[in-house]
CSV table of C-alpha atoms and ligand atoms in Angstrom, one decimal:
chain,number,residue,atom,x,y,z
A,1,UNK,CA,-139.2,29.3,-11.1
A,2,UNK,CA,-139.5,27.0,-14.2
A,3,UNK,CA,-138.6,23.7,-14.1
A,4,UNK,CA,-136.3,21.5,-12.1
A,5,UNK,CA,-133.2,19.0,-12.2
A,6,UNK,CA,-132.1,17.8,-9.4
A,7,UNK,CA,-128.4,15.5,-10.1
A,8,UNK,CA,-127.8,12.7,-7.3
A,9,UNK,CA,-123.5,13.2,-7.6
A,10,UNK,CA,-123.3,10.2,-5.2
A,11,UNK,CA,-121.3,6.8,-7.0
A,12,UNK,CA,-123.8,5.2,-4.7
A,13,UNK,CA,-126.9,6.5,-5.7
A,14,UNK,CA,-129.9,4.4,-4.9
A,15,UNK,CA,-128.3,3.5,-1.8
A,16,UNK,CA,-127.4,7.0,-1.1
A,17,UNK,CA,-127.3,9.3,2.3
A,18,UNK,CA,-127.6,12.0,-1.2
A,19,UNK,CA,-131.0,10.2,-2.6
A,20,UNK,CA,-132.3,10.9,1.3
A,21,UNK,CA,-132.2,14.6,0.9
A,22,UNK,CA,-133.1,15.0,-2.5
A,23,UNK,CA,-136.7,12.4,-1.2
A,24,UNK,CA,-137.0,15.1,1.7
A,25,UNK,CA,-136.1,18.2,-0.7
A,26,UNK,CA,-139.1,17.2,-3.1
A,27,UNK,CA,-141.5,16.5,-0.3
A,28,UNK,CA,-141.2,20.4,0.0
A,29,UNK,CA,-141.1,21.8,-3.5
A,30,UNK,CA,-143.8,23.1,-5.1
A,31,UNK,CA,-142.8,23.2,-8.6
A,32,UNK,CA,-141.7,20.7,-11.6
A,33,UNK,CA,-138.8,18.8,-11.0
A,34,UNK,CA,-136.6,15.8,-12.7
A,35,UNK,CA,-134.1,13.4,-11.2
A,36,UNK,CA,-130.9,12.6,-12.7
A,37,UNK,CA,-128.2,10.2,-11.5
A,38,UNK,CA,-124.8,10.9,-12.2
A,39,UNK,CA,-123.7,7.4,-12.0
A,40,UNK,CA,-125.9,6.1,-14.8
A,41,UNK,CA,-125.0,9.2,-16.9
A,42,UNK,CA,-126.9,9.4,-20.3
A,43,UNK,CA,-128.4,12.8,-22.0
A,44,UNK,CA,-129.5,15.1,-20.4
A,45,UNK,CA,-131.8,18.5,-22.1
A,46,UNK,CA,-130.3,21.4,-20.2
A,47,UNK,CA,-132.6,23.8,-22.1
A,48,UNK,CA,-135.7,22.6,-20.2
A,49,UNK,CA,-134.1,23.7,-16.8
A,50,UNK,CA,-134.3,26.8,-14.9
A,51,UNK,CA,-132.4,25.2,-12.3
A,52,UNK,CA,-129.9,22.4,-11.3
A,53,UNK,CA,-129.5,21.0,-7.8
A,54,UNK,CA,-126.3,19.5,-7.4
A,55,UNK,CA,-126.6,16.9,-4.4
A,56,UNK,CA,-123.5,15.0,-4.0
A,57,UNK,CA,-121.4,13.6,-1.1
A,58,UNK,CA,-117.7,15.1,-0.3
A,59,UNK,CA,-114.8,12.7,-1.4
A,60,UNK,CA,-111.4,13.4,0.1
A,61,UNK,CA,-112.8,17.2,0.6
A,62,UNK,CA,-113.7,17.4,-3.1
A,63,UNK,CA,-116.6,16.3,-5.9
A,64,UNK,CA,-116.8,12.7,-6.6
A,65,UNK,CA,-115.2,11.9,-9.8
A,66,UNK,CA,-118.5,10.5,-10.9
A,67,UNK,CA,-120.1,13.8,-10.9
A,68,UNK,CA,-117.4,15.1,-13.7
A,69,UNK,CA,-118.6,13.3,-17.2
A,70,UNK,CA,-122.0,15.5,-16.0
A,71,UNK,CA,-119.9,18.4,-15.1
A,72,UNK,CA,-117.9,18.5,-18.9
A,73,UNK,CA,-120.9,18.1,-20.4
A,74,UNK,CA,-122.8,20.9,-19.0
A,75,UNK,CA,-119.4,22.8,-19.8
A,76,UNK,CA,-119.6,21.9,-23.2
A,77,UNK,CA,-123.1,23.1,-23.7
A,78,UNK,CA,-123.7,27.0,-25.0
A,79,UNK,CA,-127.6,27.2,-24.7
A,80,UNK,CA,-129.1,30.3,-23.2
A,81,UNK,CA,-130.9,31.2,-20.6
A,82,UNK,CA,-128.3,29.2,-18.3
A,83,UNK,CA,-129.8,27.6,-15.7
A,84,UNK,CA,-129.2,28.6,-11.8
A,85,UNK,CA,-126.9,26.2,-10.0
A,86,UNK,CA,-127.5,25.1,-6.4
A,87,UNK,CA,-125.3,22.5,-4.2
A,88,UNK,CA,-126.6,20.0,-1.6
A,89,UNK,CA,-123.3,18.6,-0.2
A,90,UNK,CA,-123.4,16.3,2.6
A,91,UNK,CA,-120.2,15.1,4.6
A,92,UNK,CA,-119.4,12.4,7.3
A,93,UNK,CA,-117.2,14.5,9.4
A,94,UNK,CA,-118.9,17.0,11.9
A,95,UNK,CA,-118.4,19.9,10.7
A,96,UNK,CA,-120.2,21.4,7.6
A,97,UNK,CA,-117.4,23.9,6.6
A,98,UNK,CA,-115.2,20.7,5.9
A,99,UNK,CA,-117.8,21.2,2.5
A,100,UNK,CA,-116.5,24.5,1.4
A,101,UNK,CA,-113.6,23.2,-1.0
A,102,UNK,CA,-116.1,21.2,-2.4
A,103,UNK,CA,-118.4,24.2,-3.0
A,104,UNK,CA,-115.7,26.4,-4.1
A,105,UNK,CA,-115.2,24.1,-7.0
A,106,UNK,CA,-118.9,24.4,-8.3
A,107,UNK,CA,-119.0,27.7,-7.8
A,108,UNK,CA,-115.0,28.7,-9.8
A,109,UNK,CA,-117.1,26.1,-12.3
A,110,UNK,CA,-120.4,28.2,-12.4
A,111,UNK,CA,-118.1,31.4,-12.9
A,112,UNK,CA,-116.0,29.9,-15.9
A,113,UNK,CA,-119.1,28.3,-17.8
A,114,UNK,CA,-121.5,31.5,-17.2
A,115,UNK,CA,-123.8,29.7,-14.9
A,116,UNK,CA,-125.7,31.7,-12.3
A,117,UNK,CA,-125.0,30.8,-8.6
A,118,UNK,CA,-127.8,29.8,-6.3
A,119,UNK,CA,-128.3,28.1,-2.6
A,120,UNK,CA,-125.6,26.5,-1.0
A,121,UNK,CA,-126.6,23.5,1.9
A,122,UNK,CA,-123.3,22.5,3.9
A,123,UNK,CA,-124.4,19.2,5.7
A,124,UNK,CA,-122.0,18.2,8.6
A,125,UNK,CA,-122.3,14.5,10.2
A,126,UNK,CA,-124.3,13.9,6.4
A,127,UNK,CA,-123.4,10.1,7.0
A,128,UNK,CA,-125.4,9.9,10.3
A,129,UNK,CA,-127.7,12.8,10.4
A,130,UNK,CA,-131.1,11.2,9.3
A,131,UNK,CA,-130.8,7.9,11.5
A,132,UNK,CA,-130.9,9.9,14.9
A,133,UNK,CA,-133.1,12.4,16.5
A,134,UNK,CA,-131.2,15.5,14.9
A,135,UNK,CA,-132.4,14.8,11.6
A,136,UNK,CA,-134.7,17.7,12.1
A,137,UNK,CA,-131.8,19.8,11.5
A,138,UNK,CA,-131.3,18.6,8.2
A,139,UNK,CA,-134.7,19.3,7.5
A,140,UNK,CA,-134.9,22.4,8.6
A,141,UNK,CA,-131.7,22.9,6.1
A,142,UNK,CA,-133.5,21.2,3.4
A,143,UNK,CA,-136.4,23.5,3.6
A,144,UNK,CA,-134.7,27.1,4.0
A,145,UNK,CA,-132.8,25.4,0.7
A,146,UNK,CA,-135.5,24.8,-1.1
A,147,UNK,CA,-137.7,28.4,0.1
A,148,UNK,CA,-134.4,30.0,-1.5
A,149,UNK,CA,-134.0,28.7,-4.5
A,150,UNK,CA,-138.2,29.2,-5.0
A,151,UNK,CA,-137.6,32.8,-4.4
A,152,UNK,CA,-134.3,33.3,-6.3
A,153,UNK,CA,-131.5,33.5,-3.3
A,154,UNK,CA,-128.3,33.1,-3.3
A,155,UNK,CA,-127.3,32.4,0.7
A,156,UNK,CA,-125.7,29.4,2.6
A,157,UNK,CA,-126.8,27.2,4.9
A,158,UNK,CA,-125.3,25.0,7.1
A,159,UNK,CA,-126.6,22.1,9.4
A,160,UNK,CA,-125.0,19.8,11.5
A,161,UNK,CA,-126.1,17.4,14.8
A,162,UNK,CA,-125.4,19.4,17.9
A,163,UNK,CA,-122.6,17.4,19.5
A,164,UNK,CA,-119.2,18.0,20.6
A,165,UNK,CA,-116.6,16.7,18.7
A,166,UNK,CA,-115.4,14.0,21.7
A,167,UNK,CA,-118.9,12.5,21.4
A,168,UNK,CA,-119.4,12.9,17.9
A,169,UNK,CA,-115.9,10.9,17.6
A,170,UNK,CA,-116.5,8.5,20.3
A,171,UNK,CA,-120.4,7.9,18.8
A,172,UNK,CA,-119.5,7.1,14.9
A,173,UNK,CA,-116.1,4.8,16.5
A,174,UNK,CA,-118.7,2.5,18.6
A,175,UNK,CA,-120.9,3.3,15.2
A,176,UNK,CA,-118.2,2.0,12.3
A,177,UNK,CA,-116.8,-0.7,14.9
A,178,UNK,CA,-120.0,-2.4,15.0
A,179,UNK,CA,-120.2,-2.0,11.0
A,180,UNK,CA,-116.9,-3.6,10.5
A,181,UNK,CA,-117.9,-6.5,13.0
A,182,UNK,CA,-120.9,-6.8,11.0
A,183,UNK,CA,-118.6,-7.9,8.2
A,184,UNK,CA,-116.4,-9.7,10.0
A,185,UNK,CA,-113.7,-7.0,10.2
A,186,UNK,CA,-111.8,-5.8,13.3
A,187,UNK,CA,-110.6,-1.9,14.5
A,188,UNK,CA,-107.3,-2.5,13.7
A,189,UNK,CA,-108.2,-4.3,10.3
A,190,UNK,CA,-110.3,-1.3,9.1
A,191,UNK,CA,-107.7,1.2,9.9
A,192,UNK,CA,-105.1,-0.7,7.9
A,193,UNK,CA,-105.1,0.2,3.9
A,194,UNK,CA,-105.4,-3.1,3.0
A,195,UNK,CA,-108.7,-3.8,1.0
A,196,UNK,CA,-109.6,-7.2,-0.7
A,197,UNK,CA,-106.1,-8.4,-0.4
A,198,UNK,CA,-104.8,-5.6,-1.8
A,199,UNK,CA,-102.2,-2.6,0.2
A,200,UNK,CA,-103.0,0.8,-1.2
A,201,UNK,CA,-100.5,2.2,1.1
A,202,UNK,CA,-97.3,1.1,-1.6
B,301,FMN,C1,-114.1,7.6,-0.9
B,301,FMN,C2,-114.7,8.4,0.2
B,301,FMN,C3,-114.2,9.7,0.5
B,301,FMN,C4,-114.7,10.5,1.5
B,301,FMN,N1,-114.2,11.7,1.8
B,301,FMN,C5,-114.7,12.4,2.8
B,301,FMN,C6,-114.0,13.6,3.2
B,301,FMN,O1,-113.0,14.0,2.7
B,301,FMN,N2,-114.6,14.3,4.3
B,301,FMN,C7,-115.7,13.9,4.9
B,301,FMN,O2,-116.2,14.5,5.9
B,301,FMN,N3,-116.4,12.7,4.5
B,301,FMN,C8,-115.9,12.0,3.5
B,301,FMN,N4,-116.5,10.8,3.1
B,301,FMN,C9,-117.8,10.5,3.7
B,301,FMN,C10,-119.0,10.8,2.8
B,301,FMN,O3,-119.0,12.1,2.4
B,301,FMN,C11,-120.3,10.5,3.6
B,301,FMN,O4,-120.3,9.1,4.0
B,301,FMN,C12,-121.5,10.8,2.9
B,301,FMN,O5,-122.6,10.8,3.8
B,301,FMN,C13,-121.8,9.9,1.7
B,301,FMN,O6,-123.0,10.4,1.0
B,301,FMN,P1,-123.8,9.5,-0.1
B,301,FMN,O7,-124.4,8.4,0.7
B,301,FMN,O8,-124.8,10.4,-0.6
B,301,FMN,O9,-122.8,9.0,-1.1
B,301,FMN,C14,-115.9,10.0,2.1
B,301,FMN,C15,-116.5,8.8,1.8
B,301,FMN,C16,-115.9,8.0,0.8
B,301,FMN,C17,-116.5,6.7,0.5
């Protein structure tokens, strides 16, 4: 493998649950790599990559619009050898397969534009994952994504915290409760769509 770029596709970056993994991804790789964050846009030389590593967080079961201005403009360029795509996508529900739509788009995207498809990582409970004992899961995922893409594979991988769904939905309720309270903010105000003053439900 060449050289490296690995996009952060989170609107939060620095902040990021997606900045985690890509800290623990390059703890683990062995080769050259750059960082790139979607949010702050800005040029980017796509002829100096063998690979991308889109790491992004799911919004409403899809690819946060910030990722897209990258997206067009990777579209737009013609350069050859393309690079091999990989996806990181991390989601707060459970279940990693809620990722797949998201995936699907990348990869119809990687099919129109010529790119090569890679690794795919599915994080499930992406939001939580790292603050608890399971994070070794996501680890795990983290390095079977990064031994792929070193030896050219193209396989998915999934991780997720071993919990039931009850507990899993009981445990992030008591979690985002607390986090509302924090901010002054009840149950009932949080599940309203009112935000700064503002209904989103009309
Ligand atoms: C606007 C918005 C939409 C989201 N949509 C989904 C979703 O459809 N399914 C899901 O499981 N999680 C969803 N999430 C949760 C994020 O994917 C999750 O919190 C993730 O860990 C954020 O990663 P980041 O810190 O890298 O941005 C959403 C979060 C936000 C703020």
């Amino acid at each position: 493998m060449g050289r490296l770029l690995i996009v952060n596709g989170s609107p939060r970056a620095p902040r990021s649950n997606s900045r985690r993994y890509i800290e623990y991804l390059l703890q683990n790789w062995k080769g050259a790599a750059d960082q790139y964050a979607a949010v702050s846009g800005g040029p980017v030389s796509f002829e100096l990559y063998t690979d991308l590593l889109l790491v992004f967080p799911l919004y409403v079961d899809g690819v946060p619009a910030v990722l897209l201005p990258f997206l067009k403009t990777l579209a737009a360029w013609d350069g050859t050898p393309r690079p091999r795509v990989h996806v990181l996508v991390n989601c707060g529900f459970l279940e990693p397969e809620q990722n797949q739509v998201a995936v699907k788009m990348v990869r119809f995207f990687c099919k129109r534009y010529g790119f090569p498809w890679g690794m795919t990582l599915r994080i499930g409970s992406g939001e939580a994952i790292l603050d608890t004992p399971f994070a070794w899961f996501a680890h795990r995922g983290i390095r079977r994504l990064a031994a792929g893409m070193q030896s050219g594979r193209s396989e998915v991988v999934s991780v997720r915290m071993p919990l039931s769904k009850a507990l899993f939905v009981r445990a992030s309720t008591r979690y985002w409760s607390g986090y509302g309270a924090k901010n002054h903010m009840t149950a009932e105000q949080m599940r309203t769509m009112e935000i700064e003053g503002r209904d989103f439900q009309t």
